[in-house]
Structures are given as C-alpha cells and as structure tokens.
mmCIF file of C-alpha atoms in Angstrom:
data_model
loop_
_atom_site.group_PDB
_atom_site.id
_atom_site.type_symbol
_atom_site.label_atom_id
_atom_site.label_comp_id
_atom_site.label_asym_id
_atom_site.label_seq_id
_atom_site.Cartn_x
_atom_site.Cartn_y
_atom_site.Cartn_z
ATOM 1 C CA UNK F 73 75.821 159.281 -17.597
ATOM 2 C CA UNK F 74 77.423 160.547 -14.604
ATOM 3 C CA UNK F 75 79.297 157.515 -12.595
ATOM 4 C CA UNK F 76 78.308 157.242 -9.026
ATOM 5 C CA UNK F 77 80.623 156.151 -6.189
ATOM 6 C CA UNK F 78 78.729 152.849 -4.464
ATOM 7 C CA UNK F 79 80.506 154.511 -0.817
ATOM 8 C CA UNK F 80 77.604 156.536 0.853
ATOM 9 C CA UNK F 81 80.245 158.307 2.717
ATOM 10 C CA UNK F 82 81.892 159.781 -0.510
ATOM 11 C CA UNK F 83 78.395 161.373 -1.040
ATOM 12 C CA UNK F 84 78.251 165.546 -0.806
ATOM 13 C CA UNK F 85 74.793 164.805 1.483
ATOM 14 C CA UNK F 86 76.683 162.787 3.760
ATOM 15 C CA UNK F 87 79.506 164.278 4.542
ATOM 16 C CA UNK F 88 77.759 167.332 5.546
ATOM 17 C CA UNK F 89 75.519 164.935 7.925
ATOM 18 C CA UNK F 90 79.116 164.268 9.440
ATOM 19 C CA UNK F 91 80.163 167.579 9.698
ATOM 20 C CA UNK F 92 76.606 168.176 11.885
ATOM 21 C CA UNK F 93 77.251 165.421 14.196
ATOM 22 C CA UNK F 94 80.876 166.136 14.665
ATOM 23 C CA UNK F 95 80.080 169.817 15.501
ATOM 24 C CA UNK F 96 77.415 168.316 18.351
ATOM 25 C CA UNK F 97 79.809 165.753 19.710
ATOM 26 C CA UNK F 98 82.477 168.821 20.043
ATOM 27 C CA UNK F 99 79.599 170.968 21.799
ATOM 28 C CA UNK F 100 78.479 167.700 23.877
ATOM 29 C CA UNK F 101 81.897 166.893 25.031
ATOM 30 C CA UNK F 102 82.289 170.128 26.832
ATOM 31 C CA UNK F 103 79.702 168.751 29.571
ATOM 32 C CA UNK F 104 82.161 165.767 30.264
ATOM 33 C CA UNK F 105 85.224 165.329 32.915
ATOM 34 C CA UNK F 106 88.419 165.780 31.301
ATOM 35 C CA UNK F 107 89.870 162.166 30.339
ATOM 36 C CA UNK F 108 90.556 160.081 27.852
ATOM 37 C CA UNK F 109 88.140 160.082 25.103
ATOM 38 C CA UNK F 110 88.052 157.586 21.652
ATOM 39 C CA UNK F 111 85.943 158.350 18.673
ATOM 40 C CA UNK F 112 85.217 155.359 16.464
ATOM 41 C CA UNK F 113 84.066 155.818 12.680
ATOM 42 C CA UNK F 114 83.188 154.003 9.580
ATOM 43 C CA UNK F 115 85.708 156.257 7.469
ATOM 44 C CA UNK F 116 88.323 158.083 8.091
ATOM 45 C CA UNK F 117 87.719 161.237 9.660
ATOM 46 C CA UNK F 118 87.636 164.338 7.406
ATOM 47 C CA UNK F 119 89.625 166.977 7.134
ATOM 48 C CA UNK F 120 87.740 169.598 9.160
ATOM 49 C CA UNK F 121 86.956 167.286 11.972
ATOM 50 C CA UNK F 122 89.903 168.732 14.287
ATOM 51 C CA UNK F 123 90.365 167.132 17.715
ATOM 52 C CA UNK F 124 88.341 167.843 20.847
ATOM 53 C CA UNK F 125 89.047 170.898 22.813
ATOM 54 C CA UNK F 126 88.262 169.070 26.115
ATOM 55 C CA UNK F 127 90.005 166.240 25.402
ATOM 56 C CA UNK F 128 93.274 166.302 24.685
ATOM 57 C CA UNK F 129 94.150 162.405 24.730
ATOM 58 C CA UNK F 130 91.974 161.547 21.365
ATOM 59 C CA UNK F 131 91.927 157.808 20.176
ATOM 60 C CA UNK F 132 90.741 158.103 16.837
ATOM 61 C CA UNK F 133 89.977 154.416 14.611
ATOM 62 C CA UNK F 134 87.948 154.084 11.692
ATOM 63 C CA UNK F 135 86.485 150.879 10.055
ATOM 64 C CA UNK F 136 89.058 149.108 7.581
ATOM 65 C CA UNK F 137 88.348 145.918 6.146
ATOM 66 C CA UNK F 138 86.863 144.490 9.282
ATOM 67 C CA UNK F 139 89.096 145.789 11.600
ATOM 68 C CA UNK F 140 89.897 149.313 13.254
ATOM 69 C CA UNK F 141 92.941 151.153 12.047
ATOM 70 C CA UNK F 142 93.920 154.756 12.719
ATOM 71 C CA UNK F 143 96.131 155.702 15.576
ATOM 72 C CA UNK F 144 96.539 151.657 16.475
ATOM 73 C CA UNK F 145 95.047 148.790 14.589
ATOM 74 C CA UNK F 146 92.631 146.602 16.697
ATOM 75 C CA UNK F 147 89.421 144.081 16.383
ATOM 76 C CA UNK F 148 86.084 145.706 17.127
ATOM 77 C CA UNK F 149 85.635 143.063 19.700
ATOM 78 C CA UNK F 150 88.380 143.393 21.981
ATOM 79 C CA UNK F 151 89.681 146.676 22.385
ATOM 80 C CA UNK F 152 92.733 147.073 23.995
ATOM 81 C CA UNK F 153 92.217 149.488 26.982
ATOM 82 C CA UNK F 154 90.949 149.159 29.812
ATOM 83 C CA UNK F 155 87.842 148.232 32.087
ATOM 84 C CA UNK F 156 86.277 152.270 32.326
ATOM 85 C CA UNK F 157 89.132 153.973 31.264
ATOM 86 C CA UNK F 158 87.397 156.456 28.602
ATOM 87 C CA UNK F 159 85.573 159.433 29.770
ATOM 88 C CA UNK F 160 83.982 160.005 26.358
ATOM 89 C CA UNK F 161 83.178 157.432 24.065
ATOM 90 C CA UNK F 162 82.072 158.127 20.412
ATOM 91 C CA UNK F 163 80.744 155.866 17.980
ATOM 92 C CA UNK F 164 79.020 157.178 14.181
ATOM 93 C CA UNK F 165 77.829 155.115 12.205
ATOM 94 C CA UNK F 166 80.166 151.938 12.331
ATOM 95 C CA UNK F 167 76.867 149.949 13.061
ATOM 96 C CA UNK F 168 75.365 150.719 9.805
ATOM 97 C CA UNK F 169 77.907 149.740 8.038
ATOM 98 C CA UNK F 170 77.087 145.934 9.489
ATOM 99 C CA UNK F 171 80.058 144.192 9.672
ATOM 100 C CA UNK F 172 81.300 145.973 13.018
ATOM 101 C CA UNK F 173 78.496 144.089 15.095
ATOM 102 C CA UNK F 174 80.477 141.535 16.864
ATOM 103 C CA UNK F 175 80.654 142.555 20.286
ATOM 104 C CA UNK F 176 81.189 146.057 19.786
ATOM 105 C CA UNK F 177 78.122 147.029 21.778
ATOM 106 C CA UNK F 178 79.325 145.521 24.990
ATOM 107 C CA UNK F 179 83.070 146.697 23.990
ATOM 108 C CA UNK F 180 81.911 150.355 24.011
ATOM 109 C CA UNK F 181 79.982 149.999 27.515
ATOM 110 C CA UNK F 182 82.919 147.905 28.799
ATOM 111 C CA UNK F 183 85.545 150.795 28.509
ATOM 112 C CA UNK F 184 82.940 153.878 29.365
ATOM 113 C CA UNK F 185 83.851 154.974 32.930
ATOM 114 C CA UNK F 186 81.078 155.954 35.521
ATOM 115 C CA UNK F 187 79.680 159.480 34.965
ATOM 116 C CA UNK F 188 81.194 159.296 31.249
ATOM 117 C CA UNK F 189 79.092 159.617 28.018
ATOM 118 C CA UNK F 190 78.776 157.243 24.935
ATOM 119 C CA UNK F 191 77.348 158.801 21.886
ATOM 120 C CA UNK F 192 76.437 156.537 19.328
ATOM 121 C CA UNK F 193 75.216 157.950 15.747
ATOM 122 C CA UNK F 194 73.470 155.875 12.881
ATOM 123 C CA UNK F 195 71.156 156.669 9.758
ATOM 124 C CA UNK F 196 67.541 157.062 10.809
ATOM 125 C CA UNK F 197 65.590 153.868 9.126
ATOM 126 C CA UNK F 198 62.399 155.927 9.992
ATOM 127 C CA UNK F 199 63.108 159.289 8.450
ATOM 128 C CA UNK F 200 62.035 161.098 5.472
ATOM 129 C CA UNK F 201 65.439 160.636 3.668
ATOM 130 C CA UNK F 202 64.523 157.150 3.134
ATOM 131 C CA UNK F 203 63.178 157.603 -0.453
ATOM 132 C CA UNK F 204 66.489 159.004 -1.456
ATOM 133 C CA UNK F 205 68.559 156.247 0.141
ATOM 134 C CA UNK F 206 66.305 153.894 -2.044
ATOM 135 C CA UNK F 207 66.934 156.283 -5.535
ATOM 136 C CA UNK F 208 70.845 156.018 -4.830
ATOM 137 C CA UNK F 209 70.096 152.342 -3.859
ATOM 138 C CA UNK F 210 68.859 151.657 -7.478
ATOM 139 C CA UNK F 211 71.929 153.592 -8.741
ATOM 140 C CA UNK F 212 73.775 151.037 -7.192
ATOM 141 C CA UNK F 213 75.044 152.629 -3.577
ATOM 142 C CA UNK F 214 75.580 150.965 -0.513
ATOM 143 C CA UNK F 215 72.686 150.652 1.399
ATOM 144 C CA UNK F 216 73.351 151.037 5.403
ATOM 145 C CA UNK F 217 72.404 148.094 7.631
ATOM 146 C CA UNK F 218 69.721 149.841 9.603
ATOM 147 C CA UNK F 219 68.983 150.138 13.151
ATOM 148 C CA UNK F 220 66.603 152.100 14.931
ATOM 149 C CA UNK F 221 67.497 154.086 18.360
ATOM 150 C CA UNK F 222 65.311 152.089 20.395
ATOM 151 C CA UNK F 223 67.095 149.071 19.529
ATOM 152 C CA UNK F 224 70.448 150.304 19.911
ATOM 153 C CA UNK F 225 69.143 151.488 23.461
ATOM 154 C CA UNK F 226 67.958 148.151 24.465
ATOM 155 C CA UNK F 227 71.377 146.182 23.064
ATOM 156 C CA UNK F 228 73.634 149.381 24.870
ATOM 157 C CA UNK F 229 71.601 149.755 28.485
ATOM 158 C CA UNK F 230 70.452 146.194 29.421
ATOM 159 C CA UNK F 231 72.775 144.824 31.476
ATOM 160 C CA UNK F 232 74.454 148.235 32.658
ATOM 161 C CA UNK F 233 73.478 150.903 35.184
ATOM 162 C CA UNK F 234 72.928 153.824 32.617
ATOM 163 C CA UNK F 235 70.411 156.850 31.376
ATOM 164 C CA UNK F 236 69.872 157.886 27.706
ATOM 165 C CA UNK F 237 69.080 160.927 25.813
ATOM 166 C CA UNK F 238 67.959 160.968 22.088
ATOM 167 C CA UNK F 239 68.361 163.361 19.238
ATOM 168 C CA UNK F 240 68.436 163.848 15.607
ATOM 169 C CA UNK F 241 70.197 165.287 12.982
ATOM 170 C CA UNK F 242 70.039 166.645 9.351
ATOM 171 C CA UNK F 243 66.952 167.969 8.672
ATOM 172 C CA UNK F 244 63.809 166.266 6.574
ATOM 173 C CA UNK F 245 65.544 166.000 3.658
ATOM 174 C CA UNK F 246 69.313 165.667 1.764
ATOM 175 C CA UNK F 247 70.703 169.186 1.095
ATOM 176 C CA UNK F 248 74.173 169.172 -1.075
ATOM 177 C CA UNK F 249 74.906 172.215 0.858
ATOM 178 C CA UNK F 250 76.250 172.837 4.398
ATOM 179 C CA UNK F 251 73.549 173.587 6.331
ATOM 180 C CA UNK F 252 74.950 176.834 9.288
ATOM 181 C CA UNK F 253 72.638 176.140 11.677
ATOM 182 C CA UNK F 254 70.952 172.808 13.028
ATOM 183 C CA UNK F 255 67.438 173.027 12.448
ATOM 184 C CA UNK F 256 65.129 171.510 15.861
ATOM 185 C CA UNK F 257 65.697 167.897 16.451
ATOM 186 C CA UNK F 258 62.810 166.088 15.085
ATOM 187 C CA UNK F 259 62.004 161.615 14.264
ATOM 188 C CA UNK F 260 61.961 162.037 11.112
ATOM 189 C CA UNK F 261 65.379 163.684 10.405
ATOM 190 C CA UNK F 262 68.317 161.733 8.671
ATOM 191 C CA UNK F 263 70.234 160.491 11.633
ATOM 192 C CA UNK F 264 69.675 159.352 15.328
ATOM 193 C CA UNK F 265 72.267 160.365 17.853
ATOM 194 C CA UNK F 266 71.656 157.952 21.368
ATOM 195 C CA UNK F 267 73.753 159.553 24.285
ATOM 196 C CA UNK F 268 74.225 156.983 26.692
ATOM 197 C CA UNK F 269 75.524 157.639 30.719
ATOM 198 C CA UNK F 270 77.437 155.438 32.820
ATOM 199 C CA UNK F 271 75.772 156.189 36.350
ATOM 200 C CA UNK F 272 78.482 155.972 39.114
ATOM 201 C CA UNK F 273 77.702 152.999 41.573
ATOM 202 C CA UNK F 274 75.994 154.296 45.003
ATOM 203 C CA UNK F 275 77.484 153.050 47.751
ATOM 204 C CA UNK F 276 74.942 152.738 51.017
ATOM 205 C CA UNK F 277 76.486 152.260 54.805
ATOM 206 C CA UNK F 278 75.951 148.293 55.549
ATOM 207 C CA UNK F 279 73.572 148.864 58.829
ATOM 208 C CA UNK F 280 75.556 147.361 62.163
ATOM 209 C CA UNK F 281 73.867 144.191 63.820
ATOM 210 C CA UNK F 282 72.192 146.599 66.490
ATOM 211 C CA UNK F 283 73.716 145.277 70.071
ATOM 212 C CA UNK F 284 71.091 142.612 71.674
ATOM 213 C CA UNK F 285 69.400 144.620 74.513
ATOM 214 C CA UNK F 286 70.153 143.839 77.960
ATOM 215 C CA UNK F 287 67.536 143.494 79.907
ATOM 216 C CA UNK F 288 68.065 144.025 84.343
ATOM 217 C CA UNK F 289 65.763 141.476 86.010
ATOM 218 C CA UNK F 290 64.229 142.913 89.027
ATOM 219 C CA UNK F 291 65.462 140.742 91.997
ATOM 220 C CA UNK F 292 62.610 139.316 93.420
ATOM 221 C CA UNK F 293 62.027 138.182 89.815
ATOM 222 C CA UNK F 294 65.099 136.020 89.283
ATOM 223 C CA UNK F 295 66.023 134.371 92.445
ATOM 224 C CA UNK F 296 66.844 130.806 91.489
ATOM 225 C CA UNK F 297 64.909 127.734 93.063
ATOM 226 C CA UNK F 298 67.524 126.012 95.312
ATOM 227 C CA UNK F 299 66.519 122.642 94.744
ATOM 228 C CA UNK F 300 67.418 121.384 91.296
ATOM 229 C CA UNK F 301 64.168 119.166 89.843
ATOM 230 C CA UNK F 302 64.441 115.991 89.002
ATOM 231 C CA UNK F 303 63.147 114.086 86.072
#
C-alpha cells in the first residue's frame, strides 16, 4: 500500500488550489497603490509562486512550528511593522492550520493601511470537496481547522471601518491536474477567498459657532427709565 504524507499541503490537489489563489492574488494586486505588501502562508511558498509585479517590497513568512519564519522570524501576534504600513496584505490558509489564531486577526487589520486590501484564503467547510477531505482523513491526513467566510468576516470587520468581497476557488471537486482556467466562482467550491478594504477615514469641516446676531433696538424702544426702582 501506497504511504500517504499526513501534510495536506504536500498533496498534488492542493498545491494546484495554491497555484489558483496565487495567480488571483497576482491579478488582484494590480488594483492596489504601490506599497509595501506581506503575504503570510502555512508553508513555504512554492516554487512557481514568483513575487508580485506591483509590489516590489514583498514580506514573505510562512507558518513554522508556531511561529513565522521566512524573510524574518516573528510571533503571529505581534508583528513587527507598523500601525498601516502595508498596502496589500495576504493571508492563505494559516487559519486552518489552527494554531496561528492568537491575535492574528487583529494583527492583519492592525498593519493594513486605509484604501489597502487584505485577502484572506481558507478551505471551504461547506463545499463539495468535503467527502474527500474525510477519505484522506481516514488515511490518516491532517484535517484543516475549519472556518467559514462569514465568520472570518465578522472576527476581521467588527471593530474596523472596512468593505468585503467574497469568492471561491477550485472547482466542485479535487482534480490532480492543473486546472488553465478558473472555472465561475461558486459556494460550493474548495476554497473561500474574503477580500477585505480598509476605508480611508472621512474627514467633515467642524461647523463654526455661527456669530450671535446683533440685534439694533429702535430708539424709542430702548430709552432707559431714569429713576432706578427700588425694592
């Protein structure tokens, strides 16, 4: 019997899912202001996932152990840049993989800067492919830690000023094949991609205490009583 690797990412059906999603951030990422951009994954990035055309100044960490390594080593919960610093923000599929859930949600919106975009990919738990992530389950592969779009949404956009777009990815069922062209985004396809926008703050002129009216008494009208009155 044919050994299995118990990594979903060393699977032929995943890493094709990768190259799909890595071909939409690239496409995506041409709609964003040049800036510093930082894509975060749960394994290191493969060998045909080149840098981003529009961004030149790539951060790229993957998950290891606990921690992010890759061009510096850091904790998921305190990354060291800076308040809005990153005009593209990428993370796939570092959630799923559970132990990258301590404060990494608020980390990501922390460092997005206003009119940037976050895109955060993760495996469907409500797609089709779900029977074959239980067969390799039985055959003893790591099963993700799932979490659907909408909640991702709610832990990403509550407390921040944002708008979201959702897509999917990968088609109705595993193919060990690359697939050349993304078939229509549809809920029951292998993988959720949530695009998340900082909205830049509005500012709105602070109206001036309008000057207290003066109002001309006619003469006849205020001529004061010579006699003061007494109490």
């Amino acid at each position: 019997m044919q050994l299995r690797s118990t990594h979903p990412f060393d699977r032929t059906e995943i890493r094709h899912l990768l190259a799909i999603e890595w071909n939409d951030v690239g496409r995506r990422s041409l709609a964003v202001p040049d800036g510093p951009a930082i894509s975060i994954s749960a394994t290191p990035p493969a060998s045909g996932e080149q840098g981003l055309t529009a961004h030149k100044r790539l951060v790229r960490l993957h998950m290891e152990r606990g921690s992010l390594s890759g061009d510096l080593r850091c904790s998921p919960a305190s990354l060291p840049f800076e308040d809005e610093c990153m005009q593209l923000v990428v993370a796939r599929h570092v959630f799923d993989a559970g132990a990258m859930d301590g404060g990494l949600h608020d980390e990501l919106m922390r460092i997005l800067a206003p009119g940037g975009l976050l895109l955060v990919f993760g495996f469907n738990p409500l797609s089709s492919w779900r029977l074959w992530w239980l067969r390799q389950g039985m055959l003893g592969m790591d099963m993700p830690e799932w979490n659907t779009a909408d909640q991702m949404r709610r832990r990403l956009v509550s407390a921040n000023r944002t708008s979201s777009r959702l897509d999917y990815f990968g088609g109705a069922w595993p193919i060990s094949e690359p697939a050349p062209v993304q078939v229509r985004s549809r809920p029951w396809h292998g993988v959720w991609s949530l695009g998340v926008r900082k909205l830049r703050a509005v500012s709105h002129p602070i109206p001036l205490r309008s000057r207290r009216k003066q109002v001309v008494l006619r003469p006849e009208l205020a001529q004061l009583s010579p006699r003061r009155v007494r109490l």
